[in-house]
């Protein structure tokens, strides 16, 4: 019944009704424009946020890798410093004639005059 009544209703084309229709169209256009702007800025903010988070994660990963590399290099430095001290003490010892004689006897089986060297295997 209400559908039949609406069919019988005619529209008045007065200046006031035209103004109201124009006002409604203008409000609808503004609402659509607002929704479009908010959607655009929302998507833009989301993209910027994703970019920032990605950058932070990448930098955190890089920092962790650099820390691991630093620890590895520090351990290597400690070993090299230890070896350097050992080599420096070896240099000091190699400047001593008695030490050189001892090494020559041990490694090359050299002997002094009248000395006999016997090799005994250790079990």
mmCIF file of N, CA and C in Angstrom:
data_model
loop_
_atom_site.group_PDB
_atom_site.id
_atom_site.type_symbol
_atom_site.label_atom_id
_atom_site.label_comp_id
_atom_site.label_asym_id
_atom_site.label_seq_id
_atom_site.Cartn_x
_atom_site.Cartn_y
_atom_site.Cartn_z
ATOM 1 N N UNK A 1 0.808 -1.186 0.000
ATOM 2 C CA UNK A 1 0.000 0.000 0.000
ATOM 3 C C UNK A 1 0.862 1.265 0.000
ATOM 4 N N UNK A 2 1.932 1.251 0.744
ATOM 5 C CA UNK A 2 2.791 2.433 0.792
ATOM 6 C C UNK A 2 3.500 2.641 -0.540
ATOM 7 N N UNK A 3 3.771 1.533 -1.263
ATOM 8 C CA UNK A 3 4.384 1.648 -2.583
ATOM 9 C C UNK A 3 3.426 2.297 -3.571
ATOM 10 N N UNK A 4 2.160 2.004 -3.414
ATOM 11 C CA UNK A 4 1.165 2.597 -4.308
ATOM 12 C C UNK A 4 1.008 4.084 -4.030
ATOM 13 N N UNK A 5 1.096 4.455 -2.777
ATOM 14 C CA UNK A 5 0.970 5.871 -2.434
ATOM 15 C C UNK A 5 2.138 6.670 -3.002
ATOM 16 N N UNK A 6 3.328 6.096 -2.939
ATOM 17 C CA UNK A 6 4.502 6.817 -3.446
ATOM 18 C C UNK A 6 4.409 7.040 -4.952
ATOM 19 N N UNK A 7 3.783 6.161 -5.630
ATOM 20 C CA UNK A 7 3.634 6.321 -7.068
ATOM 21 C C UNK A 7 2.718 7.503 -7.395
ATOM 22 N N UNK A 8 1.806 7.777 -6.532
ATOM 23 C CA UNK A 8 0.852 8.843 -6.780
ATOM 24 C C UNK A 8 1.361 10.214 -6.355
ATOM 25 N N UNK A 9 2.486 10.219 -5.622
ATOM 26 C CA UNK A 9 3.005 11.495 -5.132
ATOM 27 C C UNK A 9 3.800 12.137 -6.246
ATOM 28 N N UNK A 10 3.550 13.386 -6.495
ATOM 29 C CA UNK A 10 4.294 14.121 -7.513
ATOM 30 C C UNK A 10 5.257 15.074 -6.838
ATOM 31 N N UNK A 11 6.326 15.351 -7.520
ATOM 32 C CA UNK A 11 7.361 16.226 -6.999
ATOM 33 C C UNK A 11 7.044 17.659 -7.373
ATOM 34 N N UNK A 12 7.253 18.533 -6.420
ATOM 35 C CA UNK A 12 7.054 19.957 -6.696
ATOM 36 C C UNK A 12 8.388 20.553 -7.134
ATOM 37 N N UNK A 13 8.416 21.247 -8.188
ATOM 38 C CA UNK A 13 9.640 21.877 -8.673
ATOM 39 C C UNK A 13 9.633 23.351 -8.279
ATOM 40 N N UNK A 14 9.796 23.572 -7.009
ATOM 41 C CA UNK A 14 9.866 24.946 -6.533
ATOM 42 C C UNK A 14 11.318 25.316 -6.320
ATOM 43 N N UNK A 15 11.529 26.573 -6.118
ATOM 44 C CA UNK A 15 12.886 27.057 -5.884
ATOM 45 C C UNK A 15 13.457 26.475 -4.596
ATOM 46 N N UNK A 16 12.641 26.378 -3.584
ATOM 47 C CA UNK A 16 13.081 25.823 -2.296
ATOM 48 C C UNK A 16 13.484 24.355 -2.457
ATOM 49 N N UNK A 17 12.719 23.558 -3.157
ATOM 50 C CA UNK A 17 13.043 22.135 -3.333
ATOM 51 C C UNK A 17 14.325 21.990 -4.172
ATOM 52 N N UNK A 18 14.523 22.863 -5.141
ATOM 53 C CA UNK A 18 15.746 22.860 -5.936
ATOM 54 C C UNK A 18 16.954 23.174 -5.048
ATOM 55 N N UNK A 19 16.796 24.177 -4.165
ATOM 56 C CA UNK A 19 17.880 24.535 -3.251
ATOM 57 C C UNK A 19 18.203 23.363 -2.323
ATOM 58 N N UNK A 20 17.188 22.698 -1.831
ATOM 59 C CA UNK A 20 17.397 21.569 -0.933
ATOM 60 C C UNK A 20 18.093 20.411 -1.672
ATOM 61 N N UNK A 21 17.698 20.153 -2.893
ATOM 62 C CA UNK A 21 18.340 19.101 -3.670
ATOM 63 C C UNK A 21 19.804 19.453 -3.963
ATOM 64 N N UNK A 22 20.053 20.696 -4.332
ATOM 65 C CA UNK A 22 21.427 21.145 -4.581
ATOM 66 C C UNK A 22 22.265 21.066 -3.309
ATOM 67 N N UNK A 23 21.657 21.464 -2.185
ATOM 68 C CA UNK A 23 22.354 21.396 -0.899
ATOM 69 C C UNK A 23 22.681 19.946 -0.554
ATOM 70 N N UNK A 24 21.737 19.044 -0.769
ATOM 71 C CA UNK A 24 21.961 17.622 -0.492
ATOM 72 C C UNK A 24 23.066 17.077 -1.393
ATOM 73 N N UNK A 25 23.067 17.433 -2.680
ATOM 74 C CA UNK A 25 24.107 16.990 -3.600
ATOM 75 C C UNK A 25 25.470 17.519 -3.170
ATOM 76 N N UNK A 26 25.511 18.771 -2.743
ATOM 77 C CA UNK A 26 26.754 19.388 -2.308
ATOM 78 C C UNK A 26 27.283 18.695 -1.051
ATOM 79 N N UNK A 27 26.413 18.399 -0.112
ATOM 80 C CA UNK A 27 26.818 17.697 1.120
ATOM 81 C C UNK A 27 27.316 16.294 0.780
ATOM 82 N N UNK A 28 26.631 15.613 -0.143
ATOM 83 C CA UNK A 28 27.049 14.274 -0.560
ATOM 84 C C UNK A 28 28.429 14.314 -1.224
ATOM 85 N N UNK A 29 28.660 15.315 -2.083
ATOM 86 C CA UNK A 29 29.967 15.458 -2.737
ATOM 87 C C UNK A 29 31.068 15.723 -1.706
ATOM 88 N N UNK A 30 30.769 16.582 -0.736
ATOM 89 C CA UNK A 30 31.757 16.866 0.316
ATOM 90 C C UNK A 30 32.061 15.609 1.121
ATOM 91 N N UNK A 31 31.020 14.841 1.423
ATOM 92 C CA UNK A 31 31.213 13.609 2.198
ATOM 93 C C UNK A 31 32.071 12.623 1.407
ATOM 94 N N UNK A 32 31.779 12.468 0.124
ATOM 95 C CA UNK A 32 32.562 11.565 -0.726
ATOM 96 C C UNK A 32 34.010 12.052 -0.822
ATOM 97 N N UNK A 33 34.205 13.356 -0.989
ATOM 98 C CA UNK A 33 35.554 13.925 -1.034
ATOM 99 C C UNK A 33 36.296 13.695 0.266
ATOM 100 N N UNK A 34 35.590 13.866 1.387
ATOM 101 C CA UNK A 34 36.212 13.642 2.700
ATOM 102 C C UNK A 34 36.624 12.185 2.846
ATOM 103 N N UNK A 35 35.741 11.276 2.443
ATOM 104 C CA UNK A 35 36.059 9.853 2.538
ATOM 105 C C UNK A 35 37.257 9.517 1.660
ATOM 106 N N UNK A 36 37.318 10.078 0.468
ATOM 107 C CA UNK A 36 38.449 9.830 -0.428
ATOM 108 C C UNK A 36 39.749 10.370 0.159
ATOM 109 N N UNK A 37 39.693 11.596 0.699
ATOM 110 C CA UNK A 37 40.905 12.183 1.300
ATOM 111 C C UNK A 37 41.370 11.367 2.502
ATOM 112 N N UNK A 38 40.431 10.985 3.372
ATOM 113 C CA UNK A 38 40.800 10.200 4.546
ATOM 114 C C UNK A 38 41.367 8.834 4.138
ATOM 115 N N UNK A 39 40.787 8.222 3.129
ATOM 116 C CA UNK A 39 41.301 6.939 2.637
ATOM 117 C C UNK A 39 42.710 7.109 2.080
ATOM 118 N N UNK A 40 42.904 8.152 1.279
ATOM 119 C CA UNK A 40 44.223 8.400 0.696
ATOM 120 C C UNK A 40 45.268 8.620 1.792
ATOM 121 N N UNK A 41 44.964 9.493 2.753
ATOM 122 C CA UNK A 41 45.931 9.767 3.818
ATOM 123 C C UNK A 41 46.124 8.561 4.727
ATOM 124 N N UNK A 42 45.080 7.766 4.904
ATOM 125 C CA UNK A 42 45.221 6.539 5.693
ATOM 126 C C UNK A 42 46.157 5.548 5.028
ATOM 127 N N UNK A 43 45.976 5.372 3.714
ATOM 128 C CA UNK A 43 46.856 4.468 2.967
ATOM 129 C C UNK A 43 48.279 5.007 2.962
ATOM 130 N N UNK A 44 48.412 6.308 2.780
ATOM 131 C CA UNK A 44 49.736 6.932 2.795
ATOM 132 C C UNK A 44 50.411 6.735 4.150
ATOM 133 N N UNK A 45 49.670 6.960 5.232
ATOM 134 C CA UNK A 45 50.225 6.761 6.576
ATOM 135 C C UNK A 45 50.603 5.300 6.790
ATOM 136 N N UNK A 46 49.793 4.385 6.297
ATOM 137 C CA UNK A 46 50.098 2.965 6.428
ATOM 138 C C UNK A 46 51.381 2.607 5.688
ATOM 139 N N UNK A 47 51.531 3.117 4.470
ATOM 140 C CA UNK A 47 52.748 2.846 3.692
ATOM 141 C C UNK A 47 53.988 3.425 4.374
ATOM 142 N N UNK A 48 53.863 4.627 4.891
ATOM 143 C CA UNK A 48 54.993 5.233 5.594
ATOM 144 C C UNK A 48 55.325 4.427 6.844
ATOM 145 N N UNK A 49 54.310 3.997 7.568
ATOM 146 C CA UNK A 49 54.526 3.174 8.763
ATOM 147 C C UNK A 49 55.211 1.862 8.431
ATOM 148 N N UNK A 50 54.765 1.216 7.356
ATOM 149 C CA UNK A 50 55.398 -0.035 6.941
ATOM 150 C C UNK A 50 56.858 0.208 6.564
ATOM 151 N N UNK A 51 57.116 1.304 5.868
ATOM 152 C CA UNK A 51 58.496 1.643 5.504
ATOM 153 C C UNK A 51 59.371 1.866 6.725
ATOM 154 N N UNK A 52 58.840 2.562 7.717
ATOM 155 C CA UNK A 52 59.605 2.828 8.932
ATOM 156 C C UNK A 52 59.883 1.530 9.686
ATOM 157 N N UNK A 53 58.867 0.686 9.818
ATOM 158 C CA UNK A 53 59.051 -0.583 10.529
ATOM 159 C C UNK A 53 60.057 -1.468 9.802
ATOM 160 N N UNK A 54 59.964 -1.523 8.481
ATOM 161 C CA UNK A 54 60.909 -2.314 7.701
ATOM 162 C C UNK A 54 62.332 -1.800 7.895
ATOM 163 N N UNK A 55 62.491 -0.498 7.875
ATOM 164 C CA UNK A 55 63.814 0.094 8.069
ATOM 165 C C UNK A 55 64.355 -0.228 9.456
ATOM 166 N N UNK A 56 63.518 -0.133 10.472
ATOM 167 C CA UNK A 56 63.958 -0.437 11.830
ATOM 168 C C UNK A 56 64.367 -1.900 11.976
ATOM 169 N N UNK A 57 63.591 -2.790 11.384
ATOM 170 C CA UNK A 57 63.926 -4.216 11.472
ATOM 171 C C UNK A 57 65.243 -4.495 10.749
ATOM 172 N N UNK A 58 65.419 -3.894 9.587
ATOM 173 C CA UNK A 58 66.653 -4.083 8.830
ATOM 174 C C UNK A 58 67.854 -3.549 9.610
ATOM 175 N N UNK A 59 67.696 -2.383 10.200
ATOM 176 C CA UNK A 59 68.797 -1.801 10.972
ATOM 177 C C UNK A 59 69.103 -2.631 12.207
ATOM 178 N N UNK A 60 68.075 -3.158 12.866
ATOM 179 C CA UNK A 60 68.305 -3.999 14.045
ATOM 180 C C UNK A 60 69.064 -5.262 13.654
ATOM 181 N N UNK A 61 68.696 -5.836 12.526
ATOM 182 C CA UNK A 61 69.383 -7.034 12.037
ATOM 183 C C UNK A 61 70.844 -6.717 11.712
ATOM 184 N N UNK A 62 71.063 -5.590 11.068
ATOM 185 C CA UNK A 62 72.427 -5.175 10.726
ATOM 186 C C UNK A 62 73.255 -4.947 11.979
ATOM 187 N N UNK A 63 72.659 -4.326 12.981
ATOM 188 C CA UNK A 63 73.370 -4.074 14.234
ATOM 189 C C UNK A 63 73.756 -5.388 14.903
ATOM 190 N N UNK A 64 72.840 -6.350 14.918
ATOM 191 C CA UNK A 64 73.139 -7.656 15.515
ATOM 192 C C UNK A 64 74.280 -8.340 14.769
ATOM 193 N N UNK A 65 74.265 -8.267 13.444
ATOM 194 C CA UNK A 65 75.342 -8.864 12.655
ATOM 195 C C UNK A 65 76.674 -8.189 12.946
ATOM 196 N N UNK A 66 76.644 -6.873 13.061
ATOM 197 C CA UNK A 66 77.882 -6.132 13.348
ATOM 198 C C UNK A 66 78.410 -6.468 14.746
ATOM 199 N N UNK A 67 77.503 -6.639 15.721
ATOM 200 C CA UNK A 67 77.935 -7.006 17.074
ATOM 201 C C UNK A 67 78.588 -8.383 17.077
ATOM 202 N N UNK A 68 77.990 -9.329 16.357
ATOM 203 C CA UNK A 68 78.561 -10.674 16.286
ATOM 204 C C UNK A 68 79.935 -10.627 15.613
ATOM 205 N N UNK A 69 80.036 -9.846 14.552
ATOM 206 C CA UNK A 69 81.317 -9.709 13.854
ATOM 207 C C UNK A 69 82.358 -9.052 14.759
ATOM 208 N N UNK A 70 81.929 -8.058 15.542
ATOM 209 C CA UNK A 70 82.842 -7.371 16.460
ATOM 210 C C UNK A 70 83.369 -8.339 17.510
ATOM 211 N N UNK A 71 82.490 -9.176 18.075
ATOM 212 C CA UNK A 71 82.928 -10.142 19.081
ATOM 213 C C UNK A 71 83.928 -11.129 18.482
ATOM 214 N N UNK A 72 83.638 -11.586 17.268
ATOM 215 C CA UNK A 72 84.539 -12.518 16.591
ATOM 216 C C UNK A 72 85.908 -11.874 16.368
ATOM 217 N N UNK A 73 85.903 -10.632 15.913
ATOM 218 C CA UNK A 73 87.166 -9.931 15.655
ATOM 219 C C UNK A 73 87.921 -9.637 16.949
ATOM 220 N N UNK A 74 87.191 -9.367 18.030
ATOM 221 C CA UNK A 74 87.860 -9.138 19.316
ATOM 222 C C UNK A 74 88.542 -10.414 19.802
ATOM 223 N N UNK A 75 87.880 -11.562 19.608
ATOM 224 C CA UNK A 75 88.506 -12.831 19.979
ATOM 225 C C UNK A 75 89.744 -13.081 19.131
ATOM 226 N N UNK A 76 89.630 -12.786 17.856
ATOM 227 C CA UNK A 76 90.772 -12.962 16.957
ATOM 228 C C UNK A 76 91.906 -12.020 17.373
ATOM 229 N N UNK A 77 91.572 -10.791 17.756
ATOM 230 C CA UNK A 77 92.585 -9.836 18.209
ATOM 231 C C UNK A 77 93.289 -10.348 19.458
ATOM 232 N N UNK A 78 92.526 -10.917 20.391
ATOM 233 C CA UNK A 78 93.121 -11.449 21.620
ATOM 234 C C UNK A 78 94.105 -12.569 21.292
ATOM 235 N N UNK A 79 93.715 -13.463 20.373
ATOM 236 C CA UNK A 79 94.615 -14.553 19.978
ATOM 237 C C UNK A 79 95.879 -14.007 19.324
ATOM 238 N N UNK A 80 95.704 -13.002 18.456
ATOM 239 C CA UNK A 80 96.865 -12.428 17.767
ATOM 240 C C UNK A 80 97.783 -11.689 18.730
ATOM 241 N N UNK A 81 97.223 -11.021 19.716
ATOM 242 C CA UNK A 81 98.059 -10.340 20.710
ATOM 243 C C UNK A 81 98.849 -11.355 21.522
ATOM 244 N N UNK A 82 98.203 -12.476 21.860
ATOM 245 C CA UNK A 82 98.894 -13.539 22.592
ATOM 246 C C UNK A 82 100.039 -14.103 21.755
ATOM 247 N N UNK A 83 99.755 -14.333 20.465
ATOM 248 C CA UNK A 83 100.799 -14.852 19.580
ATOM 249 C C UNK A 83 101.929 -13.840 19.414
ATOM 250 N N UNK A 84 101.567 -12.550 19.374
ATOM 251 C CA UNK A 84 102.585 -11.501 19.260
ATOM 252 C C UNK A 84 103.521 -11.520 20.472
ATOM 253 N N UNK A 85 102.965 -11.665 21.656
ATOM 254 C CA UNK A 85 103.797 -11.734 22.869
ATOM 255 C C UNK A 85 104.704 -12.953 22.830
ATOM 256 N N UNK A 86 104.151 -14.080 22.368
ATOM 257 C CA UNK A 86 104.938 -15.300 22.261
ATOM 258 C C UNK A 86 106.090 -15.109 21.276
ATOM 259 N N UNK A 87 105.798 -14.488 20.138
ATOM 260 C CA UNK A 87 106.840 -14.274 19.132
ATOM 261 C C UNK A 87 107.894 -13.274 19.617
ATOM 262 N N UNK A 88 107.465 -12.270 20.364
ATOM 263 C CA UNK A 88 108.431 -11.306 20.914
ATOM 264 C C UNK A 88 109.367 -11.993 21.906
ATOM 265 N N UNK A 89 108.802 -12.876 22.732
ATOM 266 C CA UNK A 89 109.675 -13.593 23.673
ATOM 267 C C UNK A 89 110.602 -14.541 22.913
ATOM 268 N N UNK A 90 110.121 -15.113 21.801
ATOM 269 C CA UNK A 90 110.952 -15.983 20.963
ATOM 270 C C UNK A 90 112.110 -15.181 20.360
ATOM 271 N N UNK A 91 111.817 -13.932 19.954
ATOM 272 C CA UNK A 91 112.875 -13.063 19.398
ATOM 273 C C UNK A 91 113.950 -12.805 20.444
ATOM 274 N N UNK A 92 113.509 -12.513 21.660
ATOM 275 C CA UNK A 92 114.470 -12.261 22.740
ATOM 276 C C UNK A 92 115.322 -13.500 22.979
ATOM 277 N N UNK A 93 114.672 -14.684 22.989
ATOM 278 C CA UNK A 93 115.404 -15.936 23.222
ATOM 279 C C UNK A 93 116.370 -16.230 22.077
ATOM 280 N N UNK A 94 115.951 -15.912 20.835
ATOM 281 C CA UNK A 94 116.823 -16.190 19.690
ATOM 282 C C UNK A 94 118.053 -15.289 19.658
ATOM 283 N N UNK A 95 118.054 -14.240 20.406
ATOM 284 C CA UNK A 95 119.235 -13.388 20.517
ATOM 285 C C UNK A 95 120.237 -13.963 21.518
ATOM 286 N N UNK A 96 119.862 -15.008 22.236
ATOM 287 C CA UNK A 96 120.728 -15.665 23.223
ATOM 288 C C UNK A 96 121.400 -16.869 22.566
ATOM 289 N N UNK A 97 122.744 -16.912 22.609
ATOM 290 C CA UNK A 97 123.498 -17.993 21.960
ATOM 291 C C UNK A 97 123.221 -19.351 22.588
ATOM 292 N N UNK A 98 123.042 -19.402 23.875
ATOM 293 C CA UNK A 98 122.785 -20.673 24.562
ATOM 294 C C UNK A 98 121.453 -21.280 24.096
ATOM 295 N N UNK A 99 120.456 -20.468 23.911
ATOM 296 C CA UNK A 99 119.149 -20.943 23.445
ATOM 297 C C UNK A 99 119.256 -21.502 22.016
ATOM 298 N N UNK A 100 120.019 -20.815 21.175
ATOM 299 C CA UNK A 100 120.220 -21.278 19.798
ATOM 300 C C UNK A 100 120.929 -22.627 19.788
ATOM 301 N N UNK A 101 121.933 -22.790 20.660
ATOM 302 C CA UNK A 101 122.636 -24.071 20.751
ATOM 303 C C UNK A 101 121.673 -25.181 21.184
ATOM 304 N N UNK A 102 120.814 -24.876 22.132
ATOM 305 C CA UNK A 102 119.853 -25.857 22.640
ATOM 306 C C UNK A 102 118.896 -26.296 21.524
ATOM 307 N N UNK A 103 118.408 -25.357 20.735
ATOM 308 C CA UNK A 103 117.500 -25.677 19.627
ATOM 309 C C UNK A 103 118.227 -26.500 18.565
ATOM 310 N N UNK A 104 119.445 -26.127 18.256
ATOM 311 C CA UNK A 104 120.222 -26.861 17.248
ATOM 312 C C UNK A 104 120.452 -28.295 17.704
ATOM 313 N N UNK A 105 120.746 -28.511 18.955
ATOM 314 C CA UNK A 105 120.935 -29.862 19.475
ATOM 315 C C UNK A 105 119.630 -30.656 19.401
ATOM 316 N N UNK A 106 118.546 -30.033 19.799
ATOM 317 C CA UNK A 106 117.254 -30.726 19.857
ATOM 318 C C UNK A 106 116.710 -31.042 18.463
ATOM 319 N N UNK A 107 116.701 -30.063 17.570
ATOM 320 C CA UNK A 107 116.052 -30.237 16.277
ATOM 321 C C UNK A 107 116.959 -30.855 15.208
ATOM 322 N N UNK A 108 118.217 -30.517 15.225
ATOM 323 C CA UNK A 108 119.112 -30.948 14.144
ATOM 324 C C UNK A 108 120.165 -31.950 14.605
ATOM 325 N N UNK A 109 120.072 -32.390 15.851
ATOM 326 C CA UNK A 109 120.975 -33.393 16.435
ATOM 327 C C UNK A 109 122.436 -32.985 16.285
ATOM 328 N N UNK A 110 122.719 -31.717 16.480
ATOM 329 C CA UNK A 110 124.101 -31.233 16.437
ATOM 330 C C UNK A 110 124.728 -31.447 17.812
ATOM 331 N N UNK A 111 126.005 -31.653 17.811
ATOM 332 C CA UNK A 111 126.683 -31.896 19.084
ATOM 333 C C UNK A 111 127.938 -31.052 19.166
ATOM 334 N N UNK A 112 128.420 -30.930 20.386
ATOM 335 C CA UNK A 112 129.680 -30.237 20.592
ATOM 336 C C UNK A 112 130.810 -31.248 20.369
ATOM 337 N N UNK A 113 132.033 -30.776 20.354
ATOM 338 C CA UNK A 113 133.175 -31.662 20.127
ATOM 339 C C UNK A 113 133.236 -32.723 21.221
ATOM 340 N N UNK A 114 133.366 -33.988 20.799
ATOM 341 C CA UNK A 114 133.514 -35.099 21.730
ATOM 342 C C UNK A 114 132.204 -35.529 22.372
ATOM 343 N N UNK A 115 131.089 -35.024 21.917
ATOM 344 C CA UNK A 115 129.794 -35.361 22.514
ATOM 345 C C UNK A 115 129.067 -36.342 21.594
ATOM 346 N N UNK A 116 128.433 -37.385 22.168
ATOM 347 C CA UNK A 116 127.689 -38.361 21.384
ATOM 348 C C UNK A 116 126.211 -38.212 21.747
ATOM 349 N N UNK A 117 125.357 -38.228 20.710
ATOM 350 C CA UNK A 117 123.917 -38.064 20.924
ATOM 351 C C UNK A 117 123.239 -39.404 20.709
ATOM 352 N N UNK A 118 122.396 -39.788 21.672
ATOM 353 C CA UNK A 118 121.613 -41.014 21.568
ATOM 354 C C UNK A 118 120.139 -40.620 21.482
ATOM 355 N N UNK A 119 119.451 -41.183 20.497
ATOM 356 C CA UNK A 119 117.995 -40.944 20.333
ATOM 357 C C UNK A 119 117.237 -42.064 21.043
ATOM 358 N N UNK A 120 116.413 -41.728 21.993
ATOM 359 C CA UNK A 120 115.604 -42.698 22.702
ATOM 360 C C UNK A 120 114.145 -42.359 22.446
ATOM 361 N N UNK A 121 113.423 -43.376 21.923
ATOM 362 C CA UNK A 121 112.013 -43.138 21.643
ATOM 363 C C UNK A 121 111.220 -43.206 22.936
ATOM 364 N N UNK A 122 110.252 -42.309 23.083
ATOM 365 C CA UNK A 122 109.375 -42.307 24.249
ATOM 366 C C UNK A 122 108.113 -43.048 23.899
ATOM 367 N N UNK A 123 107.684 -43.962 24.765
ATOM 368 C CA UNK A 123 106.459 -44.727 24.514
ATOM 369 C C UNK A 123 105.269 -44.070 25.144
#
